[in-house]
Amino acid sequence: MSRLSHSEIHMVHRIGWLRAAVLGANDGLVSTASLVVGVAAAGSGRPEILIAGLAGLVAGAMSMAAGEYVSVSSQTDAEQADLARERKELAEAPEAELTELTQIYERRGLTADLAWQVAVQLTMRDALGSHARDELGISDTVIAHPIQAAIVSAMTFAAGAIVPLLVATIAPPAQITLFVATSTLVALAILGGLGATAGGAGVLRGAVRVTFWGALAMAATAGVGALFGVSVG
Ligand SMILES: [Zn+2]
């Protein structure tokens, strides 16, 4: 069970959201740019490239939303199940629960007497809330919202995916691959740096790491596109 204090949990969640947003944009960028580069390498014209990219944006955003919804829902379900079990234990074995809470406060550094007093007073005020917070690490502010998480995921993915699509729309017809690849690598470096800042890691290392995988993804789809372009054409 989590033993994080309230403010620590809050911090973790805040960083979690920012990193999730950066990761979503990252996914949208890499997958859509790779699609665009692959289709372009097969020798397709701008309309086909844009249709493929747009379909990739929609498919990816939907898939991110669904994945996030399922993941956050199951987390919420697990928290609700924990709370239900706790409620039952409190009703059936209040003495044992009081002892449990006392021991938690003792482990956090209170003397046995004080821990017991705190446990008694908190139990009288809000027994379930105290056990949820101090035993399970669940507080009101961190109960996750599945729909909200799904929408944010879809939107961050789309925000990343729109970049290669816009570039493919305005690039000179013969140079779509070059323009999309270059702009994607620049955007990835910026996102990588941002993600590293959010996670407290080195900016340069974060940027290089993300850019490397983006380059690899585009090289792979360009290879596939070129192979197909040759064999079909
Ligand atoms: Zn308990």
PDB file of C-alpha atoms and ligand atoms in Angstrom:
ATOM      1  CA  MET A   1       0.000   0.000   0.000  1.00  0.00           C
ATOM      2  CA  SER A   2       1.139   3.516  -0.759  1.00  0.00           C
ATOM      3  CA  ARG A   3       2.517   5.475   2.178  1.00  0.00           C
ATOM      4  CA  LEU A   4       2.902   8.783   0.360  1.00  0.00           C
ATOM      5  CA  SER A   5       1.773  11.934   2.115  1.00  0.00           C
ATOM      6  CA  HIS A   6      -0.961  14.055   0.611  1.00  0.00           C
ATOM      7  CA  SER A   7       1.304  16.659  -0.996  1.00  0.00           C
ATOM      8  CA  GLU A   8       3.646  14.034  -2.418  1.00  0.00           C
ATOM      9  CA  ILE A   9       0.762  12.269  -4.148  1.00  0.00           C
ATOM     10  CA  HIS A  10      -0.428  15.561  -5.558  1.00  0.00           C
ATOM     11  CA  MET A  11       3.018  16.301  -6.974  1.00  0.00           C
ATOM     12  CA  VAL A  12       3.287  12.859  -8.547  1.00  0.00           C
ATOM     13  CA  HIS A  13      -0.062  13.355 -10.200  1.00  0.00           C
ATOM     14  CA  ARG A  14       0.795  16.809 -11.521  1.00  0.00           C
ATOM     15  CA  ILE A  15       4.002  15.544 -13.074  1.00  0.00           C
ATOM     16  CA  GLY A  16       2.042  12.556 -14.320  1.00  0.00           C
ATOM     17  CA  TRP A  17      -0.353  14.740 -16.290  1.00  0.00           C
ATOM     18  CA  LEU A  18       2.364  16.887 -17.845  1.00  0.00           C
ATOM     19  CA  ARG A  19       4.413  13.868 -18.835  1.00  0.00           C
ATOM     20  CA  ALA A  20       1.310  12.139 -20.182  1.00  0.00           C
ATOM     21  CA  ALA A  21       0.581  15.200 -22.330  1.00  0.00           C
ATOM     22  CA  VAL A  22       4.134  15.283 -23.675  1.00  0.00           C
ATOM     23  CA  LEU A  23       4.024  11.542 -24.373  1.00  0.00           C
ATOM     24  CA  GLY A  24       0.683  11.874 -26.180  1.00  0.00           C
ATOM     25  CA  ALA A  25       1.993  14.657 -28.426  1.00  0.00           C
ATOM     26  CA  ASN A  26       5.115  12.610 -28.973  1.00  0.00           C
ATOM     27  CA  ASP A  27       3.084   9.593 -30.103  1.00  0.00           C
ATOM     28  CA  GLY A  28       1.001  11.723 -32.457  1.00  0.00           C
ATOM     29  CA  LEU A  29       4.079  13.287 -33.998  1.00  0.00           C
ATOM     30  CA  VAL A  30       6.048  10.082 -34.527  1.00  0.00           C
ATOM     31  CA  SER A  31       3.236   7.895 -35.815  1.00  0.00           C
ATOM     32  CA  THR A  32       1.709  10.486 -38.151  1.00  0.00           C
ATOM     33  CA  ALA A  33       5.059  11.719 -39.470  1.00  0.00           C
ATOM     34  CA  SER A  34       6.095   8.106 -40.072  1.00  0.00           C
ATOM     35  CA  LEU A  35       2.851   7.434 -41.961  1.00  0.00           C
ATOM     36  CA  VAL A  36       3.311  10.557 -44.078  1.00  0.00           C
ATOM     37  CA  VAL A  37       6.958   9.751 -44.822  1.00  0.00           C
ATOM     38  CA  GLY A  38       6.114   6.124 -45.666  1.00  0.00           C
ATOM     39  CA  VAL A  39       3.301   7.020 -48.049  1.00  0.00           C
ATOM     40  CA  ALA A  40       5.418   9.766 -49.621  1.00  0.00           C
ATOM     41  CA  ALA A  41       8.345   7.381 -50.094  1.00  0.00           C
ATOM     42  CA  ALA A  42       6.034   5.052 -52.026  1.00  0.00           C
ATOM     43  CA  GLY A  43       5.689   7.839 -54.570  1.00  0.00           C
ATOM     44  CA  SER A  44       2.149   8.954 -53.660  1.00  0.00           C
ATOM     45  CA  GLY A  45       0.838  12.423 -54.414  1.00  0.00           C
ATOM     46  CA  ARG A  46      -0.113  15.030 -51.825  1.00  0.00           C
ATOM     47  CA  PRO A  47      -3.843  14.025 -51.601  1.00  0.00           C
ATOM     48  CA  GLU A  48      -2.989  10.390 -50.766  1.00  0.00           C
ATOM     49  CA  ILE A  49      -0.347  11.501 -48.281  1.00  0.00           C
ATOM     50  CA  LEU A  50      -2.787  13.837 -46.521  1.00  0.00           C
ATOM     51  CA  ILE A  51      -5.585  11.244 -46.425  1.00  0.00           C
ATOM     52  CA  ALA A  52      -3.218   8.682 -44.886  1.00  0.00           C
ATOM     53  CA  GLY A  53      -1.960  11.231 -42.355  1.00  0.00           C
ATOM     54  CA  LEU A  54      -5.450  12.400 -41.408  1.00  0.00           C
ATOM     55  CA  ALA A  55      -6.664   8.809 -41.010  1.00  0.00           C
ATOM     56  CA  GLY A  56      -3.620   8.163 -38.827  1.00  0.00           C
ATOM     57  CA  LEU A  57      -4.466  11.191 -36.683  1.00  0.00           C
ATOM     58  CA  VAL A  58      -8.065  10.088 -36.132  1.00  0.00           C
ATOM     59  CA  ALA A  59      -7.207   6.419 -35.563  1.00  0.00           C
ATOM     60  CA  GLY A  60      -4.396   7.249 -33.166  1.00  0.00           C
ATOM     61  CA  ALA A  61      -6.418   9.795 -31.183  1.00  0.00           C
ATOM     62  CA  MET A  62      -9.311   7.331 -30.807  1.00  0.00           C
ATOM     63  CA  SER A  63      -7.002   4.517 -29.785  1.00  0.00           C
ATOM     64  CA  MET A  64      -5.241   6.735 -27.220  1.00  0.00           C
ATOM     65  CA  ALA A  65      -8.605   7.828 -25.807  1.00  0.00           C
ATOM     66  CA  ALA A  66      -9.853   4.247 -25.527  1.00  0.00           C
ATOM     67  CA  GLY A  67      -6.638   3.027 -23.915  1.00  0.00           C
ATOM     68  CA  GLU A  68      -6.581   5.877 -21.421  1.00  0.00           C
ATOM     69  CA  TYR A  69     -10.261   5.444 -20.583  1.00  0.00           C
ATOM     70  CA  VAL A  70      -9.795   1.745 -19.863  1.00  0.00           C
ATOM     71  CA  SER A  71      -6.640   2.259 -17.844  1.00  0.00           C
ATOM     72  CA  VAL A  72      -8.020   5.097 -15.697  1.00  0.00           C
ATOM     73  CA  SER A  73     -11.374   3.311 -15.257  1.00  0.00           C
ATOM     74  CA  SER A  74      -9.718   0.179 -13.958  1.00  0.00           C
ATOM     75  CA  GLN A  75      -7.595   2.282 -11.608  1.00  0.00           C
ATOM     76  CA  THR A  76     -10.738   3.980 -10.303  1.00  0.00           C
ATOM     77  CA  ASP A  77     -12.453   0.584  -9.974  1.00  0.00           C
ATOM     78  CA  ALA A  78      -9.508  -0.712  -7.958  1.00  0.00           C
ATOM     79  CA  GLU A  79      -9.693   2.330  -5.665  1.00  0.00           C
ATOM     80  CA  GLN A  80     -13.441   1.882  -5.212  1.00  0.00           C
ATOM     81  CA  ALA A  81     -12.940  -1.814  -4.390  1.00  0.00           C
ATOM     82  CA  ASP A  82     -10.263  -0.869  -1.829  1.00  0.00           C
ATOM     83  CA  LEU A  83     -12.625   1.662  -0.254  1.00  0.00           C
ATOM     84  CA  ALA A  84     -15.483  -0.861  -0.125  1.00  0.00           C
ATOM     85  CA  ARG A  85     -13.230  -3.408   1.596  1.00  0.00           C
ATOM     86  CA  GLU A  86     -12.060  -0.757   4.043  1.00  0.00           C
ATOM     87  CA  ARG A  87     -15.653   0.259   4.812  1.00  0.00           C
ATOM     88  CA  LYS A  88     -16.522  -3.376   5.522  1.00  0.00           C
ATOM     89  CA  GLU A  89     -13.491  -3.857   7.787  1.00  0.00           C
ATOM     90  CA  LEU A  90     -14.347  -0.687   9.697  1.00  0.00           C
ATOM     91  CA  ALA A  91     -17.883  -1.967  10.296  1.00  0.00           C
ATOM     92  CA  GLU A  92     -16.829  -5.489  11.245  1.00  0.00           C
ATOM     93  CA  ALA A  93     -13.581  -4.942  13.134  1.00  0.00           C
ATOM     94  CA  PRO A  94     -13.354  -1.338  14.357  1.00  0.00           C
ATOM     95  CA  GLU A  95     -10.849  -2.232  17.110  1.00  0.00           C
ATOM     96  CA  ALA A  96      -8.408  -3.843  14.697  1.00  0.00           C
ATOM     97  CA  GLU A  97      -8.767  -0.885  12.350  1.00  0.00           C
ATOM     98  CA  LEU A  98      -8.011   1.552  15.156  1.00  0.00           C
ATOM     99  CA  THR A  99      -4.882  -0.424  16.019  1.00  0.00           C
ATOM    100  CA  GLU A 100      -3.910  -0.443  12.358  1.00  0.00           C
ATOM    101  CA  LEU A 101      -4.251   3.330  12.086  1.00  0.00           C
ATOM    102  CA  THR A 102      -2.314   3.826  15.315  1.00  0.00           C
ATOM    103  CA  GLN A 103       0.553   1.713  13.972  1.00  0.00           C
ATOM    104  CA  ILE A 104       0.619   3.748  10.749  1.00  0.00           C
ATOM    105  CA  TYR A 105       1.075   6.988  12.723  1.00  0.00           C
ATOM    106  CA  GLU A 106       3.710   5.353  14.934  1.00  0.00           C
ATOM    107  CA  ARG A 107       5.675   4.319  11.846  1.00  0.00           C
ATOM    108  CA  ARG A 108       5.515   7.947  10.724  1.00  0.00           C
ATOM    109  CA  GLY A 109       7.275   8.994  13.899  1.00  0.00           C
ATOM    110  CA  LEU A 110       4.610   9.699  16.526  1.00  0.00           C
ATOM    111  CA  THR A 111       4.962   8.245  20.017  1.00  0.00           C
ATOM    112  CA  ALA A 112       2.602   5.350  20.808  1.00  0.00           C
ATOM    113  CA  ASP A 113       0.389   7.536  23.026  1.00  0.00           C
ATOM    114  CA  LEU A 114       0.108  10.390  20.572  1.00  0.00           C
ATOM    115  CA  ALA A 115      -0.415   8.027  17.627  1.00  0.00           C
ATOM    116  CA  TRP A 116      -3.297   6.418  19.504  1.00  0.00           C
ATOM    117  CA  GLN A 117      -4.861   9.800  20.336  1.00  0.00           C
ATOM    118  CA  VAL A 118      -4.567  10.953  16.723  1.00  0.00           C
ATOM    119  CA  ALA A 119      -6.043   7.683  15.481  1.00  0.00           C
ATOM    120  CA  VAL A 120      -8.976   7.910  17.900  1.00  0.00           C
ATOM    121  CA  GLN A 121      -9.786  11.513  17.006  1.00  0.00           C
ATOM    122  CA  LEU A 122      -9.480  10.999  13.271  1.00  0.00           C
ATOM    123  CA  THR A 123     -11.591   7.842  13.498  1.00  0.00           C
ATOM    124  CA  MET A 124     -14.323   9.774  15.286  1.00  0.00           C
ATOM    125  CA  ARG A 125     -14.231  12.558  12.735  1.00  0.00           C
ATOM    126  CA  ASP A 126     -13.977  10.492   9.519  1.00  0.00           C
ATOM    127  CA  ALA A 127     -12.877   6.883   9.888  1.00  0.00           C
ATOM    128  CA  LEU A 128     -13.135   5.884   6.235  1.00  0.00           C
ATOM    129  CA  GLY A 129     -11.481   9.084   5.007  1.00  0.00           C
ATOM    130  CA  SER A 130      -8.553   8.597   7.393  1.00  0.00           C
ATOM    131  CA  HIS A 131      -7.999   4.982   6.350  1.00  0.00           C
ATOM    132  CA  ALA A 132      -8.352   5.901   2.676  1.00  0.00           C
ATOM    133  CA  ARG A 133      -5.770   8.664   2.988  1.00  0.00           C
ATOM    134  CA  ASP A 134      -3.258   7.239   5.453  1.00  0.00           C
ATOM    135  CA  GLU A 135      -3.528   3.508   4.756  1.00  0.00           C
ATOM    136  CA  LEU A 136      -4.481   3.286   1.068  1.00  0.00           C
ATOM    137  CA  GLY A 137      -2.988   6.568  -0.170  1.00  0.00           C
ATOM    138  CA  ILE A 138      -6.258   7.627  -1.803  1.00  0.00           C
ATOM    139  CA  SER A 139      -7.412  11.219  -1.398  1.00  0.00           C
ATOM    140  CA  ASP A 140     -10.312  13.117  -2.972  1.00  0.00           C
ATOM    141  CA  THR A 141      -8.044  15.246  -5.120  1.00  0.00           C
ATOM    142  CA  VAL A 142      -6.406  12.295  -6.849  1.00  0.00           C
ATOM    143  CA  ILE A 143      -9.494  10.290  -7.777  1.00  0.00           C
ATOM    144  CA  ALA A 144      -8.972  10.078 -11.528  1.00  0.00           C
ATOM    145  CA  HIS A 145     -11.579  10.973 -14.132  1.00  0.00           C
ATOM    146  CA  PRO A 146     -11.662   8.480 -17.039  1.00  0.00           C
ATOM    147  CA  ILE A 147     -13.509  10.711 -19.542  1.00  0.00           C
ATOM    148  CA  GLN A 148     -11.277  13.685 -18.811  1.00  0.00           C
ATOM    149  CA  ALA A 149      -8.164  11.532 -19.188  1.00  0.00           C
ATOM    150  CA  ALA A 150      -9.459  10.092 -22.471  1.00  0.00           C
ATOM    151  CA  ILE A 151     -10.167  13.545 -23.933  1.00  0.00           C
ATOM    152  CA  VAL A 152      -6.782  14.918 -22.860  1.00  0.00           C
ATOM    153  CA  SER A 153      -5.006  11.908 -24.409  1.00  0.00           C
ATOM    154  CA  ALA A 154      -6.845  12.244 -27.704  1.00  0.00           C
ATOM    155  CA  MET A 155      -6.197  15.981 -27.824  1.00  0.00           C
ATOM    156  CA  THR A 156      -2.494  15.772 -27.051  1.00  0.00           C
ATOM    157  CA  PHE A 157      -2.083  13.039 -29.669  1.00  0.00           C
ATOM    158  CA  ALA A 158      -3.920  15.192 -32.235  1.00  0.00           C
ATOM    159  CA  ALA A 159      -1.807  18.228 -31.298  1.00  0.00           C
ATOM    160  CA  GLY A 160       1.337  16.263 -32.131  1.00  0.00           C
ATOM    161  CA  ALA A 161      -0.156  14.684 -35.252  1.00  0.00           C
ATOM    162  CA  ILE A 162      -1.259  18.016 -36.725  1.00  0.00           C
ATOM    163  CA  VAL A 163       2.358  19.203 -37.132  1.00  0.00           C
ATOM    164  CA  PRO A 164       3.458  16.747 -39.891  1.00  0.00           C
ATOM    165  CA  LEU A 165       0.030  17.140 -41.544  1.00  0.00           C
ATOM    166  CA  LEU A 166       0.363  20.917 -41.762  1.00  0.00           C
ATOM    167  CA  VAL A 167       3.918  20.642 -43.043  1.00  0.00           C
ATOM    168  CA  ALA A 168       2.827  18.063 -45.655  1.00  0.00           C
ATOM    169  CA  THR A 169       0.110  20.484 -46.744  1.00  0.00           C
ATOM    170  CA  ILE A 170       2.421  23.430 -47.402  1.00  0.00           C
ATOM    171  CA  ALA A 171       5.729  21.736 -48.382  1.00  0.00           C
ATOM    172  CA  PRO A 172       6.828  21.791 -52.060  1.00  0.00           C
ATOM    173  CA  PRO A 173       5.411  18.583 -53.661  1.00  0.00           C
ATOM    174  CA  ALA A 174       8.822  17.066 -54.392  1.00  0.00           C
ATOM    175  CA  GLN A 175      10.177  17.714 -50.912  1.00  0.00           C
ATOM    176  CA  ILE A 176       7.366  16.563 -48.608  1.00  0.00           C
ATOM    177  CA  THR A 177       9.516  13.803 -47.069  1.00  0.00           C
ATOM    178  CA  LEU A 178      12.420  16.133 -46.333  1.00  0.00           C
ATOM    179  CA  PHE A 179      10.231  18.874 -44.863  1.00  0.00           C
ATOM    180  CA  VAL A 180       8.147  16.502 -42.736  1.00  0.00           C
ATOM    181  CA  ALA A 181      11.171  14.577 -41.460  1.00  0.00           C
ATOM    182  CA  THR A 182      13.116  17.723 -40.561  1.00  0.00           C
ATOM    183  CA  SER A 183      10.246  19.525 -38.838  1.00  0.00           C
ATOM    184  CA  THR A 184       9.314  16.353 -36.946  1.00  0.00           C
ATOM    185  CA  LEU A 185      12.835  15.893 -35.609  1.00  0.00           C
ATOM    186  CA  VAL A 186      12.929  19.527 -34.461  1.00  0.00           C
ATOM    187  CA  ALA A 187       9.513  19.207 -32.779  1.00  0.00           C
ATOM    188  CA  LEU A 188      10.585  15.927 -31.157  1.00  0.00           C
ATOM    189  CA  ALA A 189      13.734  17.515 -29.771  1.00  0.00           C
ATOM    190  CA  ILE A 190      11.636  20.301 -28.216  1.00  0.00           C
ATOM    191  CA  LEU A 191       9.117  17.806 -26.767  1.00  0.00           C
ATOM    192  CA  GLY A 192      11.908  15.553 -25.521  1.00  0.00           C
ATOM    193  CA  GLY A 193      13.501  18.467 -23.717  1.00  0.00           C
ATOM    194  CA  LEU A 194      10.136  19.482 -22.257  1.00  0.00           C
ATOM    195  CA  GLY A 195       9.411  15.936 -21.092  1.00  0.00           C
ATOM    196  CA  ALA A 196      12.834  15.700 -19.492  1.00  0.00           C
ATOM    197  CA  THR A 197      12.238  18.968 -17.625  1.00  0.00           C
ATOM    198  CA  ALA A 198       8.909  17.657 -16.355  1.00  0.00           C
ATOM    199  CA  GLY A 199      10.538  14.445 -15.190  1.00  0.00           C
ATOM    200  CA  GLY A 200      13.511  16.223 -13.653  1.00  0.00           C
ATOM    201  CA  ALA A 201      16.036  14.623 -16.029  1.00  0.00           C
ATOM    202  CA  GLY A 202      18.637  16.246 -18.276  1.00  0.00           C
ATOM    203  CA  VAL A 203      17.150  18.286 -21.155  1.00  0.00           C
ATOM    204  CA  LEU A 204      19.743  17.296 -23.766  1.00  0.00           C
ATOM    205  CA  ARG A 205      19.589  13.598 -22.944  1.00  0.00           C
ATOM    206  CA  GLY A 206      15.769  13.691 -23.099  1.00  0.00           C
ATOM    207  CA  ALA A 207      15.833  15.467 -26.461  1.00  0.00           C
ATOM    208  CA  VAL A 208      18.392  13.081 -27.991  1.00  0.00           C
ATOM    209  CA  ARG A 209      16.573   9.996 -26.732  1.00  0.00           C
ATOM    210  CA  VAL A 210      13.207  11.020 -28.207  1.00  0.00           C
ATOM    211  CA  THR A 211      14.680  12.277 -31.480  1.00  0.00           C
ATOM    212  CA  PHE A 212      16.586   9.042 -32.015  1.00  0.00           C
ATOM    213  CA  TRP A 213      13.434   6.907 -31.800  1.00  0.00           C
ATOM    214  CA  GLY A 214      11.530   9.331 -34.024  1.00  0.00           C
ATOM    215  CA  ALA A 215      14.260   9.153 -36.669  1.00  0.00           C
ATOM    216  CA  LEU A 216      14.278   5.363 -36.457  1.00  0.00           C
ATOM    217  CA  ALA A 217      10.483   5.186 -36.876  1.00  0.00           C
ATOM    218  CA  MET A 218      10.523   7.440 -39.953  1.00  0.00           C
ATOM    219  CA  ALA A 219      13.465   5.554 -41.472  1.00  0.00           C
ATOM    220  CA  ALA A 220      11.577   2.277 -41.021  1.00  0.00           C
ATOM    221  CA  THR A 221       8.370   3.477 -42.701  1.00  0.00           C
ATOM    222  CA  ALA A 222      10.342   5.240 -45.436  1.00  0.00           C
ATOM    223  CA  GLY A 223      12.017   1.885 -46.098  1.00  0.00           C
ATOM    224  CA  VAL A 224       8.655   0.113 -46.255  1.00  0.00           C
ATOM    225  CA  GLY A 225       7.231   2.828 -48.504  1.00  0.00           C
ATOM    226  CA  ALA A 226      10.210   2.735 -50.853  1.00  0.00           C
ATOM    227  CA  LEU A 227      10.054  -1.073 -51.112  1.00  0.00           C
ATOM    228  CA  PHE A 228       6.335  -1.037 -51.889  1.00  0.00           C
ATOM    229  CA  GLY A 229       6.671   1.941 -54.200  1.00  0.00           C
ATOM    230  CA  VAL A 230       9.244   0.043 -56.271  1.00  0.00           C
ATOM    231  CA  SER A 231       7.437  -3.306 -56.318  1.00  0.00           C
ATOM    232  CA  VAL A 232       4.013  -1.772 -57.110  1.00  0.00           C
ATOM    233  CA  GLY A 233       5.248   0.834 -59.555  1.00  0.00           C
TER     234      GLY A 233
HETATM  235 ZN    ZN B   1      -7.867   0.155   7.542  1.00  0.00          ZN
END
